[in-house]
Amino acid sequence: TNGKGNKEYVRAEAGGAKAAVGVGVTNRQMNDYHAPHEKMQDSGYKMKSGSLDVTFSPLPGHTLLLTAQANRNNDLDRPEQFSDSAATKIETTKYDRTKIGLDYTWANVTRTLKKLSLRSYYQKDESEFTFNGDIHPIPGLKIKTASKGDSELKTFGLQGQTEFGFDRWYSVVGFDYYYNSSGPNETCTRTQTNIFGIRRPEEFSKSIAEDGKADSLGIFWQNEFSLTDRLTVTPGLRYDWYRSRITSHEEKPLAYNRSSSDNALTWSLSLAYALTDSLRPYVNVCRGFRAPSLRDLYYQGVVHGGLMSRGN
C-alpha cells in the first residue's frame, strides 16, 4: 500500500580521545502511492545520499566539526493534473544538493562566559525539470507546449553566538548571515497551436533568467532570568536586514535590473511557572519575520498543479 519501497543505510564510526569520524550512505526508492480508487502514476521517487562528519578536540573545551553532505534525487515525478481546460504534467528529472560545513565551539571560557560558537557552511542546489501541457481554453483552440529547464542556487552562511550565565540569568547574543547567488537559469519551450483543425508551425523559444544575488543579516539577543524560584521570564529581540539584486543576463539584453531591500525588528516574551517539579505551564508571545527569497520576488515559471507563478 502507501509507503511501499526500500531503504538501505550504512554508517561507520571510529574515534579516540581527541578525534572522531563518521561516514554514512543511504539509498532509498519509494513506489507510487494509492488513492482510494487508483494508483497515482509517477508519484514515487529515487534518492541517494552520503554524509561525512569529522570531530576534532585539540584542547579541553575546544571542538572543531567538519560536515559534508551530498544528496542526489531523480524521478521526482508528479501525477498528471486535469481540469476542464487543460492537462498538465511536471517532472523534476534531477535535484542535487551538496553542502559543506565547519563549526567551532569553545565551551566554559570563563565562569561567566559559558560558550563561544561559530558556524559556516556552503551549499549548492541544482535541479532540472520538464513541463508538458495540453491546453484547450476555448472551443476550437488547442495548444500543446513542452518545456525543459534547469536552475542553480548557491548559498554561503555564517552564524555566531555568545552565551553568558550568572546566578539567576542566562543570556545569548549572536548573528546570522547568508548570501545567495542564483542563475543563470535556462528554459527551452516548444509550442504547437491548432485552431479549428489548422495546425500552425511549431514555435521554439529559449529564455535565460536574470542572475540574482541576495544577502541577509540578523542580530539577536535573548535573556532568560528567574524572578523567583518558580517564575522564569525570557525576553528576546532580533533585527533583520535583507537586500536582493537582479541583473540582466548577457544573453537576455531586454531584461532590466531590479533590486529591493527590507528590514524588521521583532521580539518575543515568554513566562513559565513551575507549579510542581514535573508541571511547568508557560505562555509565549512573539512577532516573526522571514526575508523574501529570490524565488518569492522574481521567479516566473511552472509550479505544482500545472499553474504558473510570477514573482511579487
PDB file of C-alpha atoms in Angstrom:
ATOM      1  CA  THR A   1       0.000   0.000   0.000  1.00  0.00           C
ATOM      2  CA  ASN A   2       1.196   3.560   0.572  1.00  0.00           C
ATOM      3  CA  GLY A   3       4.810   3.898   1.571  1.00  0.00           C
ATOM      4  CA  LYS A   4       5.900   0.687  -0.132  1.00  0.00           C
ATOM      5  CA  GLY A   5       9.542   0.901  -1.091  1.00  0.00           C
ATOM      6  CA  ASN A   6      13.003   0.128   0.158  1.00  0.00           C
ATOM      7  CA  LYS A   7      15.714   1.922   2.077  1.00  0.00           C
ATOM      8  CA  GLU A   8      19.296   0.825   2.764  1.00  0.00           C
ATOM      9  CA  TYR A   9      21.508   2.710   5.214  1.00  0.00           C
ATOM     10  CA  VAL A  10      25.103   2.007   6.197  1.00  0.00           C
ATOM     11  CA  ARG A  11      27.165   4.034   8.675  1.00  0.00           C
ATOM     12  CA  ALA A  12      30.640   3.522  10.098  1.00  0.00           C
ATOM     13  CA  GLU A  13      32.124   5.404  13.059  1.00  0.00           C
ATOM     14  CA  ALA A  14      35.555   5.498  14.654  1.00  0.00           C
ATOM     15  CA  GLY A  15      37.016   7.714  17.333  1.00  0.00           C
ATOM     16  CA  GLY A  16      39.505   8.322  20.076  1.00  0.00           C
ATOM     17  CA  ALA A  17      40.200  10.766  22.874  1.00  0.00           C
ATOM     18  CA  LYS A  18      40.591  13.823  20.618  1.00  0.00           C
ATOM     19  CA  ALA A  19      39.092  12.897  17.241  1.00  0.00           C
ATOM     20  CA  ALA A  20      36.164  11.020  15.729  1.00  0.00           C
ATOM     21  CA  VAL A  21      34.901  10.369  12.210  1.00  0.00           C
ATOM     22  CA  GLY A  22      31.630   9.081  10.806  1.00  0.00           C
ATOM     23  CA  VAL A  23      30.645   8.096   7.253  1.00  0.00           C
ATOM     24  CA  GLY A  24      27.122   7.248   6.108  1.00  0.00           C
ATOM     25  CA  VAL A  25      25.483   6.203   2.824  1.00  0.00           C
ATOM     26  CA  THR A  26      21.732   5.958   2.112  1.00  0.00           C
ATOM     27  CA  ASN A  27      19.803   4.529  -0.848  1.00  0.00           C
ATOM     28  CA  ARG A  28      16.033   4.928  -0.990  1.00  0.00           C
ATOM     29  CA  GLN A  29      13.335   4.159  -3.559  1.00  0.00           C
ATOM     30  CA  MET A  30       9.620   4.747  -2.981  1.00  0.00           C
ATOM     31  CA  ASN A  31       6.897   3.346  -5.206  1.00  0.00           C
ATOM     32  CA  ASP A  32       3.784   5.131  -6.450  1.00  0.00           C
ATOM     33  CA  TYR A  33       1.135   5.697  -3.787  1.00  0.00           C
ATOM     34  CA  HIS A  34      -2.515   4.693  -3.931  1.00  0.00           C
ATOM     35  CA  ALA A  35      -5.584   6.897  -3.833  1.00  0.00           C
ATOM     36  CA  PRO A  36      -8.935   5.367  -2.763  1.00  0.00           C
ATOM     37  CA  HIS A  37      -9.741   4.035  -6.239  1.00  0.00           C
ATOM     38  CA  GLU A  38      -6.487   4.027  -8.221  1.00  0.00           C
ATOM     39  CA  LYS A  39      -2.722   4.132  -8.120  1.00  0.00           C
ATOM     40  CA  MET A  40      -1.271   7.589  -8.681  1.00  0.00           C
ATOM     41  CA  GLN A  41       1.136   7.216 -11.558  1.00  0.00           C
ATOM     42  CA  ASP A  42       4.544   8.895 -11.331  1.00  0.00           C
ATOM     43  CA  SER A  43       4.296   9.679  -7.615  1.00  0.00           C
ATOM     44  CA  GLY A  44       7.380   7.743  -6.473  1.00  0.00           C
ATOM     45  CA  TYR A  45      10.990   8.826  -6.318  1.00  0.00           C
ATOM     46  CA  LYS A  46      14.596   7.660  -6.006  1.00  0.00           C
ATOM     47  CA  MET A  47      17.232   9.142  -3.698  1.00  0.00           C
ATOM     48  CA  LYS A  48      20.878   8.521  -2.871  1.00  0.00           C
ATOM     49  CA  SER A  49      22.836  10.433  -0.236  1.00  0.00           C
ATOM     50  CA  GLY A  50      26.108  10.366   1.621  1.00  0.00           C
ATOM     51  CA  SER A  51      27.485  12.159   4.668  1.00  0.00           C
ATOM     52  CA  LEU A  52      30.809  12.693   6.394  1.00  0.00           C
ATOM     53  CA  ASP A  53      31.485  14.240   9.793  1.00  0.00           C
ATOM     54  CA  VAL A  54      34.839  14.727  11.466  1.00  0.00           C
ATOM     55  CA  THR A  55      35.157  15.977  15.056  1.00  0.00           C
ATOM     56  CA  PHE A  56      38.462  17.204  16.477  1.00  0.00           C
ATOM     57  CA  SER A  57      39.123  18.425  20.034  1.00  0.00           C
ATOM     58  CA  PRO A  58      42.735  19.643  20.271  1.00  0.00           C
ATOM     59  CA  LEU A  59      42.279  21.125  23.779  1.00  0.00           C
ATOM     60  CA  PRO A  60      39.694  20.716  26.543  1.00  0.00           C
ATOM     61  CA  GLY A  61      36.615  22.792  25.718  1.00  0.00           C
ATOM     62  CA  HIS A  62      37.631  23.409  22.082  1.00  0.00           C
ATOM     63  CA  THR A  63      35.807  21.460  19.341  1.00  0.00           C
ATOM     64  CA  LEU A  64      36.022  21.601  15.547  1.00  0.00           C
ATOM     65  CA  LEU A  65      33.350  19.845  13.466  1.00  0.00           C
ATOM     66  CA  LEU A  66      33.600  19.337   9.703  1.00  0.00           C
ATOM     67  CA  THR A  67      30.497  18.060   7.908  1.00  0.00           C
ATOM     68  CA  ALA A  68      29.838  17.212   4.271  1.00  0.00           C
ATOM     69  CA  GLN A  69      26.576  16.070   2.698  1.00  0.00           C
ATOM     70  CA  ALA A  70      25.618  15.054  -0.834  1.00  0.00           C
ATOM     71  CA  ASN A  71      22.053  14.293  -1.914  1.00  0.00           C
ATOM     72  CA  ARG A  72      21.100  13.009  -5.373  1.00  0.00           C
ATOM     73  CA  ASN A  73      17.419  12.685  -6.341  1.00  0.00           C
ATOM     74  CA  ASN A  74      15.823  11.656  -9.617  1.00  0.00           C
ATOM     75  CA  ASP A  75      12.441  10.600 -10.988  1.00  0.00           C
ATOM     76  CA  LEU A  76      10.694  13.096  -8.712  1.00  0.00           C
ATOM     77  CA  ASP A  77       7.545  12.847 -10.810  1.00  0.00           C
ATOM     78  CA  ARG A  78       4.199  14.419 -10.043  1.00  0.00           C
ATOM     79  CA  PRO A  79       0.866  12.896 -11.096  1.00  0.00           C
ATOM     80  CA  GLU A  80      -0.714  14.447 -14.165  1.00  0.00           C
ATOM     81  CA  GLN A  81      -3.142  17.277 -13.390  1.00  0.00           C
ATOM     82  CA  PHE A  82      -6.502  17.568 -15.173  1.00  0.00           C
ATOM     83  CA  SER A  83      -9.049  20.366 -15.431  1.00  0.00           C
ATOM     84  CA  ASP A  84     -11.833  21.342 -17.829  1.00  0.00           C
ATOM     85  CA  SER A  85      -9.410  23.332 -19.949  1.00  0.00           C
ATOM     86  CA  ALA A  86      -6.011  21.641 -19.547  1.00  0.00           C
ATOM     87  CA  ALA A  87      -3.992  18.533 -18.787  1.00  0.00           C
ATOM     88  CA  THR A  88      -0.502  19.208 -17.438  1.00  0.00           C
ATOM     89  CA  LYS A  89       2.458  17.133 -16.283  1.00  0.00           C
ATOM     90  CA  ILE A  90       5.516  18.353 -14.344  1.00  0.00           C
ATOM     91  CA  GLU A  91       8.552  16.177 -13.680  1.00  0.00           C
ATOM     92  CA  THR A  92      11.689  17.054 -11.747  1.00  0.00           C
ATOM     93  CA  THR A  93      14.200  14.889 -13.569  1.00  0.00           C
ATOM     94  CA  LYS A  94      17.049  15.807 -11.233  1.00  0.00           C
ATOM     95  CA  TYR A  95      17.565  17.538  -7.892  1.00  0.00           C
ATOM     96  CA  ASP A  96      21.062  17.549  -6.395  1.00  0.00           C
ATOM     97  CA  ARG A  97      22.234  19.206  -3.191  1.00  0.00           C
ATOM     98  CA  THR A  98      25.792  19.455  -1.855  1.00  0.00           C
ATOM     99  CA  LYS A  99      26.668  21.053   1.488  1.00  0.00           C
ATOM    100  CA  ILE A 100      29.907  21.568   3.420  1.00  0.00           C
ATOM    101  CA  GLY A 101      30.040  22.997   6.931  1.00  0.00           C
ATOM    102  CA  LEU A 102      32.673  23.916   9.515  1.00  0.00           C
ATOM    103  CA  ASP A 103      31.766  24.603  13.159  1.00  0.00           C
ATOM    104  CA  TYR A 104      33.907  25.773  16.067  1.00  0.00           C
ATOM    105  CA  THR A 105      32.868  25.737  19.728  1.00  0.00           C
ATOM    106  CA  TRP A 106      34.722  26.927  22.819  1.00  0.00           C
ATOM    107  CA  ALA A 107      32.928  25.826  25.965  1.00  0.00           C
ATOM    108  CA  ASN A 108      33.431  27.077  29.517  1.00  0.00           C
ATOM    109  CA  VAL A 109      35.631  30.020  28.501  1.00  0.00           C
ATOM    110  CA  THR A 110      35.309  31.632  31.945  1.00  0.00           C
ATOM    111  CA  ARG A 111      32.970  31.214  34.866  1.00  0.00           C
ATOM    112  CA  THR A 112      30.610  33.769  33.312  1.00  0.00           C
ATOM    113  CA  LEU A 113      31.267  33.245  29.597  1.00  0.00           C
ATOM    114  CA  LYS A 114      29.763  29.810  29.057  1.00  0.00           C
ATOM    115  CA  LYS A 115      30.252  29.267  25.317  1.00  0.00           C
ATOM    116  CA  LEU A 116      31.509  30.808  22.071  1.00  0.00           C
ATOM    117  CA  SER A 117      30.417  29.218  18.794  1.00  0.00           C
ATOM    118  CA  LEU A 118      30.901  29.970  15.114  1.00  0.00           C
ATOM    119  CA  ARG A 119      29.300  28.074  12.218  1.00  0.00           C
ATOM    120  CA  SER A 120      29.908  28.399   8.484  1.00  0.00           C
ATOM    121  CA  TYR A 121      28.513  26.491   5.510  1.00  0.00           C
ATOM    122  CA  TYR A 122      28.360  26.417   1.715  1.00  0.00           C
ATOM    123  CA  GLN A 123      25.502  24.799  -0.191  1.00  0.00           C
ATOM    124  CA  LYS A 124      24.770  24.260  -3.880  1.00  0.00           C
ATOM    125  CA  ASP A 125      21.369  23.223  -5.258  1.00  0.00           C
ATOM    126  CA  GLU A 126      20.921  22.103  -8.869  1.00  0.00           C
ATOM    127  CA  SER A 127      17.640  20.986 -10.451  1.00  0.00           C
ATOM    128  CA  GLU A 128      16.204  20.101 -13.856  1.00  0.00           C
ATOM    129  CA  PHE A 129      12.518  19.910 -14.753  1.00  0.00           C
ATOM    130  CA  THR A 130      10.196  19.188 -17.682  1.00  0.00           C
ATOM    131  CA  PHE A 131       6.688  20.531 -18.266  1.00  0.00           C
ATOM    132  CA  ASN A 132       4.135  19.175 -20.747  1.00  0.00           C
ATOM    133  CA  GLY A 133       0.743  20.755 -21.245  1.00  0.00           C
ATOM    134  CA  ASP A 134      -2.301  20.090 -23.431  1.00  0.00           C
ATOM    135  CA  ILE A 135      -4.363  23.263 -23.110  1.00  0.00           C
ATOM    136  CA  HIS A 136      -7.774  23.970 -24.678  1.00  0.00           C
ATOM    137  CA  PRO A 137      -9.056  27.197 -23.106  1.00  0.00           C
ATOM    138  CA  ILE A 138     -11.885  27.766 -25.622  1.00  0.00           C
ATOM    139  CA  PRO A 139     -13.604  25.558 -28.235  1.00  0.00           C
ATOM    140  CA  GLY A 140     -11.554  25.256 -31.399  1.00  0.00           C
ATOM    141  CA  LEU A 141      -8.243  26.273 -29.817  1.00  0.00           C
ATOM    142  CA  LYS A 142      -5.726  23.639 -28.712  1.00  0.00           C
ATOM    143  CA  ILE A 143      -2.207  24.370 -27.520  1.00  0.00           C
ATOM    144  CA  LYS A 144       0.439  21.768 -26.816  1.00  0.00           C
ATOM    145  CA  THR A 145       3.516  23.007 -25.028  1.00  0.00           C
ATOM    146  CA  ALA A 146       6.640  21.312 -23.704  1.00  0.00           C
ATOM    147  CA  SER A 147       9.388  22.942 -21.642  1.00  0.00           C
ATOM    148  CA  LYS A 148      12.695  21.806 -20.221  1.00  0.00           C
ATOM    149  CA  GLY A 149      14.669  23.905 -17.786  1.00  0.00           C
ATOM    150  CA  ASP A 150      17.354  23.977 -15.150  1.00  0.00           C
ATOM    151  CA  SER A 151      18.195  26.126 -12.155  1.00  0.00           C
ATOM    152  CA  GLU A 152      21.101  26.620  -9.781  1.00  0.00           C
ATOM    153  CA  LEU A 153      21.315  28.234  -6.352  1.00  0.00           C
ATOM    154  CA  LYS A 154      24.444  28.729  -4.237  1.00  0.00           C
ATOM    155  CA  THR A 155      24.316  29.733  -0.577  1.00  0.00           C
ATOM    156  CA  PHE A 156      27.006  30.782   1.893  1.00  0.00           C
ATOM    157  CA  GLY A 157      26.133  31.170   5.558  1.00  0.00           C
ATOM    158  CA  LEU A 158      27.899  32.341   8.700  1.00  0.00           C
ATOM    159  CA  GLN A 159      26.442  32.193  12.213  1.00  0.00           C
ATOM    160  CA  GLY A 160      27.909  33.024  15.603  1.00  0.00           C
ATOM    161  CA  GLN A 161      26.743  33.412  19.164  1.00  0.00           C
ATOM    162  CA  THR A 162      28.000  34.026  22.688  1.00  0.00           C
ATOM    163  CA  GLU A 163      26.387  32.630  25.825  1.00  0.00           C
ATOM    164  CA  PHE A 164      26.693  34.216  29.280  1.00  0.00           C
ATOM    165  CA  GLY A 165      25.446  32.842  32.552  1.00  0.00           C
ATOM    166  CA  PHE A 166      25.159  34.172  36.109  1.00  0.00           C
ATOM    167  CA  ASP A 167      23.301  33.058  39.199  1.00  0.00           C
ATOM    168  CA  ARG A 168      19.735  33.717  38.029  1.00  0.00           C
ATOM    169  CA  TRP A 169      20.011  34.526  34.339  1.00  0.00           C
ATOM    170  CA  TYR A 170      21.363  33.176  31.070  1.00  0.00           C
ATOM    171  CA  SER A 171      21.886  35.398  28.019  1.00  0.00           C
ATOM    172  CA  VAL A 172      22.556  34.605  24.341  1.00  0.00           C
ATOM    173  CA  VAL A 173      23.788  37.192  21.798  1.00  0.00           C
ATOM    174  CA  GLY A 174      24.541  36.351  18.196  1.00  0.00           C
ATOM    175  CA  PHE A 175      24.247  36.986  14.468  1.00  0.00           C
ATOM    176  CA  ASP A 176      23.061  35.082  11.398  1.00  0.00           C
ATOM    177  CA  TYR A 177      24.236  35.963   7.876  1.00  0.00           C
ATOM    178  CA  TYR A 178      23.690  34.305   4.499  1.00  0.00           C
ATOM    179  CA  TYR A 179      24.433  35.118   0.868  1.00  0.00           C
ATOM    180  CA  ASN A 180      22.536  33.636  -2.096  1.00  0.00           C
ATOM    181  CA  SER A 181      23.566  33.554  -5.739  1.00  0.00           C
ATOM    182  CA  SER A 182      21.196  32.246  -8.425  1.00  0.00           C
ATOM    183  CA  GLY A 183      21.498  31.692 -12.152  1.00  0.00           C
ATOM    184  CA  PRO A 184      21.734  31.625 -14.972  1.00  0.00           C
ATOM    185  CA  ASN A 185      18.521  29.566 -15.129  1.00  0.00           C
ATOM    186  CA  GLU A 186      17.591  28.426 -18.640  1.00  0.00           C
ATOM    187  CA  THR A 187      14.247  27.240 -20.027  1.00  0.00           C
ATOM    188  CA  CYS A 188      13.606  25.911 -23.565  1.00  0.00           C
ATOM    189  CA  THR A 189       9.983  25.719 -24.782  1.00  0.00           C
ATOM    190  CA  ARG A 190       8.319  24.133 -27.824  1.00  0.00           C
ATOM    191  CA  THR A 191       4.701  25.134 -28.619  1.00  0.00           C
ATOM    192  CA  GLN A 192       2.210  23.700 -31.177  1.00  0.00           C
ATOM    193  CA  THR A 193      -1.062  25.584 -31.767  1.00  0.00           C
ATOM    194  CA  ASN A 194      -4.145  24.135 -33.509  1.00  0.00           C
ATOM    195  CA  ILE A 195      -7.022  26.477 -34.449  1.00  0.00           C
ATOM    196  CA  PHE A 196     -10.187  24.725 -35.728  1.00  0.00           C
ATOM    197  CA  GLY A 197      -8.152  21.845 -37.130  1.00  0.00           C
ATOM    198  CA  ILE A 198      -5.494  24.038 -38.756  1.00  0.00           C
ATOM    199  CA  ARG A 199      -2.080  23.312 -37.318  1.00  0.00           C
ATOM    200  CA  ARG A 200       0.310  26.214 -37.148  1.00  0.00           C
ATOM    201  CA  PRO A 201       4.100  25.722 -37.400  1.00  0.00           C
ATOM    202  CA  GLU A 202       5.838  24.834 -34.177  1.00  0.00           C
ATOM    203  CA  GLU A 203       7.321  27.702 -32.215  1.00  0.00           C
ATOM    204  CA  PHE A 204      10.575  27.393 -30.299  1.00  0.00           C
ATOM    205  CA  SER A 205      11.785  29.767 -27.600  1.00  0.00           C
ATOM    206  CA  LYS A 206      14.638  29.942 -25.126  1.00  0.00           C
ATOM    207  CA  SER A 207      14.717  32.106 -22.030  1.00  0.00           C
ATOM    208  CA  ILE A 208      17.561  32.736 -19.630  1.00  0.00           C
ATOM    209  CA  ALA A 209      16.571  34.170 -16.286  1.00  0.00           C
ATOM    210  CA  GLU A 210      18.474  37.059 -14.824  1.00  0.00           C
ATOM    211  CA  ASP A 211      21.331  36.465 -12.420  1.00  0.00           C
ATOM    212  CA  GLY A 212      20.207  37.042  -8.851  1.00  0.00           C
ATOM    213  CA  LYS A 213      22.023  37.793  -5.596  1.00  0.00           C
ATOM    214  CA  ALA A 214      20.633  38.263  -2.100  1.00  0.00           C
ATOM    215  CA  ASP A 215      22.088  38.629   1.366  1.00  0.00           C
ATOM    216  CA  SER A 216      20.580  38.916   4.814  1.00  0.00           C
ATOM    217  CA  LEU A 217      21.913  39.775   8.272  1.00  0.00           C
ATOM    218  CA  GLY A 218      20.150  39.099  11.546  1.00  0.00           C
ATOM    219  CA  ILE A 219      21.310  40.181  15.024  1.00  0.00           C
ATOM    220  CA  PHE A 220      19.587  38.680  18.056  1.00  0.00           C
ATOM    221  CA  TRP A 221      19.551  38.731  21.849  1.00  0.00           C
ATOM    222  CA  GLN A 222      17.670  36.512  24.288  1.00  0.00           C
ATOM    223  CA  ASN A 223      17.827  36.513  28.059  1.00  0.00           C
ATOM    224  CA  GLU A 224      16.331  34.027  30.498  1.00  0.00           C
ATOM    225  CA  PHE A 225      16.140  35.007  34.153  1.00  0.00           C
ATOM    226  CA  SER A 226      14.347  33.760  37.249  1.00  0.00           C
ATOM    227  CA  LEU A 227      12.242  36.314  39.088  1.00  0.00           C
ATOM    228  CA  THR A 228      11.533  33.744  41.796  1.00  0.00           C
ATOM    229  CA  ASP A 229      12.341  30.089  42.358  1.00  0.00           C
ATOM    230  CA  ARG A 230       9.252  29.199  40.303  1.00  0.00           C
ATOM    231  CA  LEU A 231       8.749  32.053  37.793  1.00  0.00           C
ATOM    232  CA  THR A 232      11.058  32.369  34.745  1.00  0.00           C
ATOM    233  CA  VAL A 233      10.900  35.242  32.223  1.00  0.00           C
ATOM    234  CA  THR A 234      12.539  35.105  28.785  1.00  0.00           C
ATOM    235  CA  PRO A 235      12.508  38.255  26.612  1.00  0.00           C
ATOM    236  CA  GLY A 236      14.173  38.434  23.185  1.00  0.00           C
ATOM    237  CA  LEU A 237      14.908  40.909  20.381  1.00  0.00           C
ATOM    238  CA  ARG A 238      16.024  40.411  16.771  1.00  0.00           C
ATOM    239  CA  TYR A 239      16.843  42.818  13.953  1.00  0.00           C
ATOM    240  CA  ASP A 240      16.883  41.588  10.327  1.00  0.00           C
ATOM    241  CA  TRP A 241      18.141  43.360   7.215  1.00  0.00           C
ATOM    242  CA  TYR A 242      17.684  41.980   3.695  1.00  0.00           C
ATOM    243  CA  ARG A 243      18.792  43.025   0.196  1.00  0.00           C
ATOM    244  CA  SER A 244      18.304  41.441  -3.245  1.00  0.00           C
ATOM    245  CA  ARG A 245      19.685  42.376  -6.647  1.00  0.00           C
ATOM    246  CA  ILE A 246      18.672  41.072 -10.077  1.00  0.00           C
ATOM    247  CA  THR A 247      20.871  41.917 -13.071  1.00  0.00           C
ATOM    248  CA  SER A 248      20.129  41.138 -16.704  1.00  0.00           C
ATOM    249  CA  HIS A 249      21.996  38.230 -18.249  1.00  0.00           C
ATOM    250  CA  GLU A 250      24.292  38.883 -21.189  1.00  0.00           C
ATOM    251  CA  GLU A 251      22.223  36.558 -23.405  1.00  0.00           C
ATOM    252  CA  LYS A 252      18.987  38.337 -22.481  1.00  0.00           C
ATOM    253  CA  PRO A 253      19.592  42.034 -23.225  1.00  0.00           C
ATOM    254  CA  LEU A 254      15.923  43.049 -22.928  1.00  0.00           C
ATOM    255  CA  ALA A 255      15.819  42.251 -19.234  1.00  0.00           C
ATOM    256  CA  TYR A 256      16.157  45.088 -16.751  1.00  0.00           C
ATOM    257  CA  ASN A 257      17.880  45.427 -13.411  1.00  0.00           C
ATOM    258  CA  ARG A 258      15.834  45.221 -10.232  1.00  0.00           C
ATOM    259  CA  SER A 259      16.600  45.486  -6.542  1.00  0.00           C
ATOM    260  CA  SER A 260      14.791  45.552  -3.243  1.00  0.00           C
ATOM    261  CA  SER A 261      15.604  45.779   0.449  1.00  0.00           C
ATOM    262  CA  ASP A 262      13.735  45.325   3.703  1.00  0.00           C
ATOM    263  CA  ASN A 263      14.293  45.251   7.448  1.00  0.00           C
ATOM    264  CA  ALA A 264      12.356  44.335  10.547  1.00  0.00           C
ATOM    265  CA  LEU A 265      12.614  44.466  14.334  1.00  0.00           C
ATOM    266  CA  THR A 266      10.930  41.511  16.016  1.00  0.00           C
ATOM    267  CA  TRP A 267      10.547  40.425  19.627  1.00  0.00           C
ATOM    268  CA  SER A 268       9.413  37.638  21.920  1.00  0.00           C
ATOM    269  CA  LEU A 269       8.369  37.298  25.558  1.00  0.00           C
ATOM    270  CA  SER A 270       7.875  34.056  27.460  1.00  0.00           C
ATOM    271  CA  LEU A 271       6.679  33.361  31.002  1.00  0.00           C
ATOM    272  CA  ALA A 272       6.974  29.966  32.685  1.00  0.00           C
ATOM    273  CA  TYR A 273       5.788  28.974  36.145  1.00  0.00           C
ATOM    274  CA  ALA A 274       6.728  25.752  37.921  1.00  0.00           C
ATOM    275  CA  LEU A 275       3.638  24.517  39.742  1.00  0.00           C
ATOM    276  CA  THR A 276       5.459  21.318  40.685  1.00  0.00           C
ATOM    277  CA  ASP A 277       8.752  19.673  39.737  1.00  0.00           C
ATOM    278  CA  SER A 278       7.057  17.990  36.755  1.00  0.00           C
ATOM    279  CA  LEU A 279       4.361  20.548  35.786  1.00  0.00           C
ATOM    280  CA  ARG A 280       5.504  23.811  34.245  1.00  0.00           C
ATOM    281  CA  PRO A 281       2.903  25.713  32.187  1.00  0.00           C
ATOM    282  CA  TYR A 282       4.130  28.616  30.051  1.00  0.00           C
ATOM    283  CA  VAL A 283       2.874  31.335  27.729  1.00  0.00           C
ATOM    284  CA  ASN A 284       4.788  32.875  24.837  1.00  0.00           C
ATOM    285  CA  VAL A 285       4.019  35.954  22.695  1.00  0.00           C
ATOM    286  CA  CYS A 286       6.207  36.826  19.726  1.00  0.00           C
ATOM    287  CA  ARG A 287       6.477  38.521  16.370  1.00  0.00           C
ATOM    288  CA  GLY A 288       8.372  36.978  13.454  1.00  0.00           C
ATOM    289  CA  PHE A 289       9.879  37.954  10.114  1.00  0.00           C
ATOM    290  CA  ARG A 290      11.047  35.909   7.125  1.00  0.00           C
ATOM    291  CA  ALA A 291      13.032  37.689   4.441  1.00  0.00           C
ATOM    292  CA  PRO A 292      11.682  37.057   0.917  1.00  0.00           C
ATOM    293  CA  SER A 293      13.777  34.751  -1.234  1.00  0.00           C
ATOM    294  CA  LEU A 294      14.825  35.351  -4.826  1.00  0.00           C
ATOM    295  CA  ARG A 295      12.145  32.837  -5.818  1.00  0.00           C
ATOM    296  CA  ASP A 296       9.467  34.777  -3.912  1.00  0.00           C
ATOM    297  CA  LEU A 297      10.378  38.039  -5.618  1.00  0.00           C
ATOM    298  CA  TYR A 298      11.379  37.175  -9.155  1.00  0.00           C
ATOM    299  CA  TYR A 299      10.618  33.553 -10.131  1.00  0.00           C
ATOM    300  CA  GLN A 300       8.448  33.098 -13.224  1.00  0.00           C
ATOM    301  CA  GLY A 301       7.504  29.616 -14.343  1.00  0.00           C
ATOM    302  CA  VAL A 302       5.537  26.464 -13.652  1.00  0.00           C
ATOM    303  CA  VAL A 303       4.661  25.295 -10.152  1.00  0.00           C
ATOM    304  CA  HIS A 304       2.785  22.328  -8.677  1.00  0.00           C
ATOM    305  CA  GLY A 305      -0.689  21.794 -10.104  1.00  0.00           C
ATOM    306  CA  GLY A 306       0.213  22.947 -13.604  1.00  0.00           C
ATOM    307  CA  LEU A 307      -0.100  26.604 -12.629  1.00  0.00           C
ATOM    308  CA  MET A 308       2.172  29.499 -13.482  1.00  0.00           C
ATOM    309  CA  SER A 309       3.917  31.579 -10.819  1.00  0.00           C
ATOM    310  CA  ARG A 310       5.031  35.195 -11.161  1.00  0.00           C
ATOM    311  CA  GLY A 311       7.227  36.741  -8.502  1.00  0.00           C
ATOM    312  CA  ASN A 312       5.972  39.703  -6.498  1.00  0.00           C
TER     313      ASN A 312
END
